[in-house]
């Protein structure tokens, strides 16, 4: 079994979901008392969040690069950045280590392609929804058309992530707002919707809507188990 390197803490609520998912995945595959071999470096999200909103992406890259170096030194065979947004600086991080990155957008896109989804809605932070590092990768590398909410809806999605979900708050009114946005994305032709922030699955799940949802935390963790046991 390969050792999974995790860069977590962004936020710790979703990192908890990652840790549970990879261990359940390994146990499901191997049975008995088996669990995943994991090296975790969990950063202080307050520091990362402040730099994000200041546009200091280079400084966030330095913090996460140091984390990647540490998990490699601790014996990780590959690593994951346990958040969608910070894949904005994935290239800077991978340049600092020799172990491969299991990219969250690639894992998600491969599942979409496998399922025959050609047009998808994307929910996430404003950084993820509006910038090209994520949706551009889905389109350029995998040929998937991406639609996003309008500006007011994007601001709503972003605010709920940072002010509620990252702080462990799950509110019914926020769930209803997200579900309405998901319906709007379907009306724009989206065949499915990516939950492109690792906290969103804390708020909405497949049982809440008939629109197919792709939980990036679940997909990323499943891909990690597959790679660890390959």
mmCIF file of C-alpha atoms in Angstrom:
data_model
loop_
_atom_site.group_PDB
_atom_site.id
_atom_site.type_symbol
_atom_site.label_atom_id
_atom_site.label_comp_id
_atom_site.label_asym_id
_atom_site.label_seq_id
_atom_site.Cartn_x
_atom_site.Cartn_y
_atom_site.Cartn_z
ATOM 1 C CA UNK A 1 0.000 0.000 0.000
ATOM 2 C CA UNK A 2 1.291 3.440 -0.930
ATOM 3 C CA UNK A 3 1.313 6.228 1.643
ATOM 4 C CA UNK A 4 -1.060 9.125 0.918
ATOM 5 C CA UNK A 5 0.227 12.616 1.646
ATOM 6 C CA UNK A 6 -2.512 15.078 2.571
ATOM 7 C CA UNK A 7 -2.267 18.856 2.786
ATOM 8 C CA UNK A 8 -5.337 19.684 4.832
ATOM 9 C CA UNK A 9 -6.880 22.204 7.179
ATOM 10 C CA UNK A 10 -8.634 24.182 4.417
ATOM 11 C CA UNK A 11 -10.922 23.815 6.273
ATOM 12 C CA UNK A 12 -10.436 21.134 8.901
ATOM 13 C CA UNK A 13 -14.137 20.267 8.598
ATOM 14 C CA UNK A 14 -13.632 18.982 5.074
ATOM 15 C CA UNK A 15 -10.253 17.407 5.907
ATOM 16 C CA UNK A 16 -12.117 15.313 8.467
ATOM 17 C CA UNK A 17 -14.327 14.068 5.611
ATOM 18 C CA UNK A 18 -11.227 13.224 3.562
ATOM 19 C CA UNK A 19 -9.609 11.243 6.359
ATOM 20 C CA UNK A 20 -12.785 9.269 6.979
ATOM 21 C CA UNK A 21 -13.327 8.602 3.263
ATOM 22 C CA UNK A 22 -9.839 7.264 2.508
ATOM 23 C CA UNK A 23 -9.885 4.979 5.538
ATOM 24 C CA UNK A 24 -13.356 3.673 4.742
ATOM 25 C CA UNK A 25 -12.255 3.140 1.140
ATOM 26 C CA UNK A 26 -9.232 1.080 2.119
ATOM 27 C CA UNK A 27 -11.245 -0.952 4.623
ATOM 28 C CA UNK A 28 -13.884 -1.627 1.967
ATOM 29 C CA UNK A 29 -11.241 -2.854 -0.464
ATOM 30 C CA UNK A 30 -9.047 -4.854 1.923
ATOM 31 C CA UNK A 31 -11.385 -5.688 4.812
ATOM 32 C CA UNK A 32 -10.529 -6.567 8.384
ATOM 33 C CA UNK A 33 -8.522 -4.015 10.345
ATOM 34 C CA UNK A 34 -6.949 -2.395 7.295
ATOM 35 C CA UNK A 35 -6.753 1.386 7.154
ATOM 36 C CA UNK A 36 -5.047 3.921 4.908
ATOM 37 C CA UNK A 37 -1.418 4.900 5.318
ATOM 38 C CA UNK A 38 -1.643 8.684 5.620
ATOM 39 C CA UNK A 39 0.755 11.533 6.290
ATOM 40 C CA UNK A 40 -1.171 14.731 7.037
ATOM 41 C CA UNK A 41 0.064 18.308 7.282
ATOM 42 C CA UNK A 42 -2.840 20.484 8.398
ATOM 43 C CA UNK A 43 -2.325 24.227 7.962
ATOM 44 C CA UNK A 44 -3.937 27.172 9.762
ATOM 45 C CA UNK A 45 -6.784 28.168 7.456
ATOM 46 C CA UNK A 46 -7.126 31.673 8.903
ATOM 47 C CA UNK A 47 -3.700 32.494 7.489
ATOM 48 C CA UNK A 48 -4.528 31.017 4.095
ATOM 49 C CA UNK A 49 -7.933 32.726 3.893
ATOM 50 C CA UNK A 50 -6.453 36.140 4.659
ATOM 51 C CA UNK A 51 -3.841 35.765 1.924
ATOM 52 C CA UNK A 52 -6.458 34.524 -0.563
ATOM 53 C CA UNK A 53 -8.593 37.601 -0.179
ATOM 54 C CA UNK A 54 -5.543 39.884 -0.312
ATOM 55 C CA UNK A 55 -4.547 38.247 -3.597
ATOM 56 C CA UNK A 56 -1.246 37.091 -2.079
ATOM 57 C CA UNK A 57 -1.272 33.754 -3.885
ATOM 58 C CA UNK A 58 2.504 33.478 -3.945
ATOM 59 C CA UNK A 59 2.576 33.463 -0.152
ATOM 60 C CA UNK A 60 -0.108 30.767 -0.012
ATOM 61 C CA UNK A 61 1.999 28.738 -2.442
ATOM 62 C CA UNK A 62 4.993 29.053 -0.111
ATOM 63 C CA UNK A 63 2.986 27.768 2.859
ATOM 64 C CA UNK A 64 1.549 24.805 0.972
ATOM 65 C CA UNK A 65 4.873 24.030 -0.702
ATOM 66 C CA UNK A 66 6.469 23.713 2.727
ATOM 67 C CA UNK A 67 3.621 21.388 3.692
ATOM 68 C CA UNK A 68 4.179 19.269 0.571
ATOM 69 C CA UNK A 69 7.903 19.040 1.296
ATOM 70 C CA UNK A 70 7.080 17.844 4.809
ATOM 71 C CA UNK A 71 4.725 15.055 3.709
ATOM 72 C CA UNK A 72 7.271 13.891 1.135
ATOM 73 C CA UNK A 73 9.974 13.811 3.812
ATOM 74 C CA UNK A 74 7.623 11.822 6.044
ATOM 75 C CA UNK A 75 7.296 9.094 3.417
ATOM 76 C CA UNK A 76 4.300 9.993 1.238
ATOM 77 C CA UNK A 77 4.345 8.352 -2.210
ATOM 78 C CA UNK A 78 1.986 10.969 -3.693
ATOM 79 C CA UNK A 79 0.064 13.893 -2.280
ATOM 80 C CA UNK A 80 -3.308 15.606 -2.344
ATOM 81 C CA UNK A 81 -4.247 19.223 -1.763
ATOM 82 C CA UNK A 82 -7.481 18.717 0.192
ATOM 83 C CA UNK A 83 -9.277 21.748 -1.232
ATOM 84 C CA UNK A 84 -10.325 22.888 -4.697
ATOM 85 C CA UNK A 85 -9.366 26.565 -4.491
ATOM 86 C CA UNK A 86 -5.714 26.066 -3.619
ATOM 87 C CA UNK A 87 -5.149 24.105 -6.816
ATOM 88 C CA UNK A 88 -4.686 27.617 -8.207
ATOM 89 C CA UNK A 89 -1.071 27.287 -7.020
ATOM 90 C CA UNK A 90 -0.682 23.574 -7.784
ATOM 91 C CA UNK A 91 2.139 24.112 -10.272
ATOM 92 C CA UNK A 92 4.189 26.108 -7.776
ATOM 93 C CA UNK A 93 3.723 23.389 -5.156
ATOM 94 C CA UNK A 94 4.575 20.453 -7.416
ATOM 95 C CA UNK A 95 7.770 22.226 -8.492
ATOM 96 C CA UNK A 96 9.059 21.862 -4.926
ATOM 97 C CA UNK A 97 8.637 18.089 -4.569
ATOM 98 C CA UNK A 98 9.435 14.941 -6.506
ATOM 99 C CA UNK A 99 6.277 12.986 -5.626
ATOM 100 C CA UNK A 100 3.224 13.377 -7.897
ATOM 101 C CA UNK A 101 0.114 15.407 -7.128
ATOM 102 C CA UNK A 102 -3.292 13.735 -7.403
ATOM 103 C CA UNK A 103 -5.150 16.712 -8.886
ATOM 104 C CA UNK A 104 -8.734 17.184 -7.699
ATOM 105 C CA UNK A 105 -9.988 18.624 -11.006
ATOM 106 C CA UNK A 106 -8.497 15.732 -12.973
ATOM 107 C CA UNK A 107 -10.081 13.125 -10.706
ATOM 108 C CA UNK A 108 -13.440 14.872 -11.028
ATOM 109 C CA UNK A 109 -13.181 15.318 -14.788
ATOM 110 C CA UNK A 110 -12.253 11.673 -15.303
ATOM 111 C CA UNK A 111 -15.416 10.656 -13.456
ATOM 112 C CA UNK A 112 -17.508 13.069 -15.537
ATOM 113 C CA UNK A 113 -16.017 11.742 -18.777
ATOM 114 C CA UNK A 114 -16.608 8.166 -17.641
ATOM 115 C CA UNK A 115 -20.255 9.032 -16.998
ATOM 116 C CA UNK A 116 -20.641 10.774 -20.355
ATOM 117 C CA UNK A 117 -21.257 14.254 -18.917
ATOM 118 C CA UNK A 118 -20.334 16.921 -21.477
ATOM 119 C CA UNK A 119 -21.752 20.075 -19.855
ATOM 120 C CA UNK A 120 -21.503 20.654 -16.125
ATOM 121 C CA UNK A 121 -22.343 23.343 -13.586
ATOM 122 C CA UNK A 122 -19.686 24.425 -11.109
ATOM 123 C CA UNK A 123 -20.156 25.605 -7.536
ATOM 124 C CA UNK A 124 -17.238 26.696 -5.369
ATOM 125 C CA UNK A 125 -15.490 29.752 -4.054
ATOM 126 C CA UNK A 126 -15.527 32.787 -6.322
ATOM 127 C CA UNK A 127 -11.872 32.037 -7.069
ATOM 128 C CA UNK A 128 -12.761 28.562 -8.325
ATOM 129 C CA UNK A 129 -15.878 29.578 -10.242
ATOM 130 C CA UNK A 130 -14.478 32.712 -11.883
ATOM 131 C CA UNK A 131 -10.826 31.949 -12.592
ATOM 132 C CA UNK A 132 -9.416 29.688 -15.278
ATOM 133 C CA UNK A 133 -7.171 27.440 -13.169
ATOM 134 C CA UNK A 134 -10.073 25.053 -12.499
ATOM 135 C CA UNK A 135 -12.828 25.379 -15.092
ATOM 136 C CA UNK A 136 -10.266 26.055 -17.818
ATOM 137 C CA UNK A 137 -8.585 22.767 -16.967
ATOM 138 C CA UNK A 138 -11.884 20.909 -17.283
ATOM 139 C CA UNK A 139 -12.471 22.405 -20.713
ATOM 140 C CA UNK A 140 -8.956 22.431 -22.161
ATOM 141 C CA UNK A 141 -7.792 19.038 -20.908
ATOM 142 C CA UNK A 142 -11.059 17.084 -20.910
ATOM 143 C CA UNK A 143 -13.387 18.921 -23.318
ATOM 144 C CA UNK A 144 -16.074 19.524 -20.696
ATOM 145 C CA UNK A 145 -18.177 22.676 -21.058
ATOM 146 C CA UNK A 146 -18.573 24.495 -17.731
ATOM 147 C CA UNK A 147 -21.371 26.846 -16.689
ATOM 148 C CA UNK A 148 -21.314 28.956 -13.525
ATOM 149 C CA UNK A 149 -23.926 30.919 -11.540
ATOM 150 C CA UNK A 150 -24.479 34.626 -12.149
ATOM 151 C CA UNK A 151 -22.492 37.215 -10.181
ATOM 152 C CA UNK A 152 -25.026 37.605 -7.379
ATOM 153 C CA UNK A 153 -25.338 33.850 -6.960
ATOM 154 C CA UNK A 154 -21.545 33.434 -6.989
ATOM 155 C CA UNK A 155 -21.247 35.964 -4.175
ATOM 156 C CA UNK A 156 -23.894 34.055 -2.216
ATOM 157 C CA UNK A 157 -22.158 30.693 -2.703
ATOM 158 C CA UNK A 158 -18.795 32.187 -1.695
ATOM 159 C CA UNK A 159 -20.156 33.883 1.415
ATOM 160 C CA UNK A 160 -21.861 30.734 2.678
ATOM 161 C CA UNK A 161 -18.643 28.735 2.235
ATOM 162 C CA UNK A 162 -16.452 31.087 4.235
ATOM 163 C CA UNK A 163 -18.887 32.466 6.793
ATOM 164 C CA UNK A 164 -20.811 29.264 7.506
ATOM 165 C CA UNK A 165 -19.482 25.964 6.167
ATOM 166 C CA UNK A 166 -15.814 26.569 6.972
ATOM 167 C CA UNK A 167 -16.942 27.390 10.492
ATOM 168 C CA UNK A 168 -19.025 24.257 10.874
ATOM 169 C CA UNK A 169 -22.401 25.963 10.416
ATOM 170 C CA UNK A 170 -25.042 24.184 8.319
ATOM 171 C CA UNK A 171 -28.196 26.247 7.787
ATOM 172 C CA UNK A 172 -31.456 25.265 6.107
ATOM 173 C CA UNK A 173 -31.864 28.638 4.389
ATOM 174 C CA UNK A 174 -28.400 28.295 2.873
ATOM 175 C CA UNK A 175 -29.237 24.799 1.634
ATOM 176 C CA UNK A 176 -32.348 26.169 -0.046
ATOM 177 C CA UNK A 177 -30.289 28.927 -1.687
ATOM 178 C CA UNK A 178 -27.799 26.404 -3.037
ATOM 179 C CA UNK A 179 -30.537 24.124 -4.347
ATOM 180 C CA UNK A 180 -32.138 27.037 -6.196
ATOM 181 C CA UNK A 181 -28.784 27.852 -7.803
ATOM 182 C CA UNK A 182 -28.338 24.205 -8.777
ATOM 183 C CA UNK A 183 -31.726 24.300 -10.500
ATOM 184 C CA UNK A 184 -30.674 27.446 -12.374
ATOM 185 C CA UNK A 185 -27.513 25.724 -13.576
ATOM 186 C CA UNK A 186 -29.598 22.832 -14.864
ATOM 187 C CA UNK A 187 -31.800 25.365 -16.673
ATOM 188 C CA UNK A 188 -28.631 26.610 -18.398
ATOM 189 C CA UNK A 189 -28.104 23.112 -19.769
ATOM 190 C CA UNK A 190 -25.900 21.578 -17.093
ATOM 191 C CA UNK A 191 -26.295 17.802 -17.058
ATOM 192 C CA UNK A 192 -24.772 17.651 -13.573
ATOM 193 C CA UNK A 193 -23.241 19.982 -10.986
ATOM 194 C CA UNK A 194 -19.779 19.802 -9.444
ATOM 195 C CA UNK A 195 -19.645 20.530 -5.725
ATOM 196 C CA UNK A 196 -16.334 22.258 -6.355
ATOM 197 C CA UNK A 197 -15.569 23.233 -2.796
ATOM 198 C CA UNK A 198 -14.786 20.485 -0.328
ATOM 199 C CA UNK A 199 -17.202 21.940 2.256
ATOM 200 C CA UNK A 200 -20.303 22.050 0.045
ATOM 201 C CA UNK A 201 -21.122 18.384 0.603
ATOM 202 C CA UNK A 202 -21.618 19.266 4.265
ATOM 203 C CA UNK A 203 -24.628 21.331 3.133
ATOM 204 C CA UNK A 204 -26.172 19.584 0.118
ATOM 205 C CA UNK A 205 -26.228 15.958 -0.944
ATOM 206 C CA UNK A 206 -27.741 13.871 -3.701
ATOM 207 C CA UNK A 207 -30.844 13.186 -1.624
ATOM 208 C CA UNK A 208 -31.663 16.911 -1.774
ATOM 209 C CA UNK A 209 -31.990 17.154 -5.576
ATOM 210 C CA UNK A 210 -32.588 15.135 -8.732
ATOM 211 C CA UNK A 211 -29.751 16.975 -10.484
ATOM 212 C CA UNK A 212 -26.691 14.679 -10.463
ATOM 213 C CA UNK A 213 -24.093 16.024 -8.026
ATOM 214 C CA UNK A 214 -20.352 15.352 -8.140
ATOM 215 C CA UNK A 215 -18.835 15.665 -4.669
ATOM 216 C CA UNK A 216 -15.174 16.517 -5.222
ATOM 217 C CA UNK A 217 -14.167 15.399 -1.731
ATOM 218 C CA UNK A 218 -15.643 11.947 -2.263
ATOM 219 C CA UNK A 219 -14.240 11.640 -5.796
ATOM 220 C CA UNK A 220 -10.758 12.832 -4.781
ATOM 221 C CA UNK A 221 -10.636 10.458 -1.818
ATOM 222 C CA UNK A 222 -11.807 7.529 -3.959
ATOM 223 C CA UNK A 223 -9.080 8.265 -6.499
ATOM 224 C CA UNK A 224 -6.515 8.377 -3.680
ATOM 225 C CA UNK A 225 -7.575 4.940 -2.462
ATOM 226 C CA UNK A 226 -7.352 3.589 -6.012
ATOM 227 C CA UNK A 227 -3.845 4.991 -6.442
ATOM 228 C CA UNK A 228 -2.689 3.876 -3.013
ATOM 229 C CA UNK A 229 -3.761 0.293 -3.682
ATOM 230 C CA UNK A 230 -2.675 0.128 -7.325
#
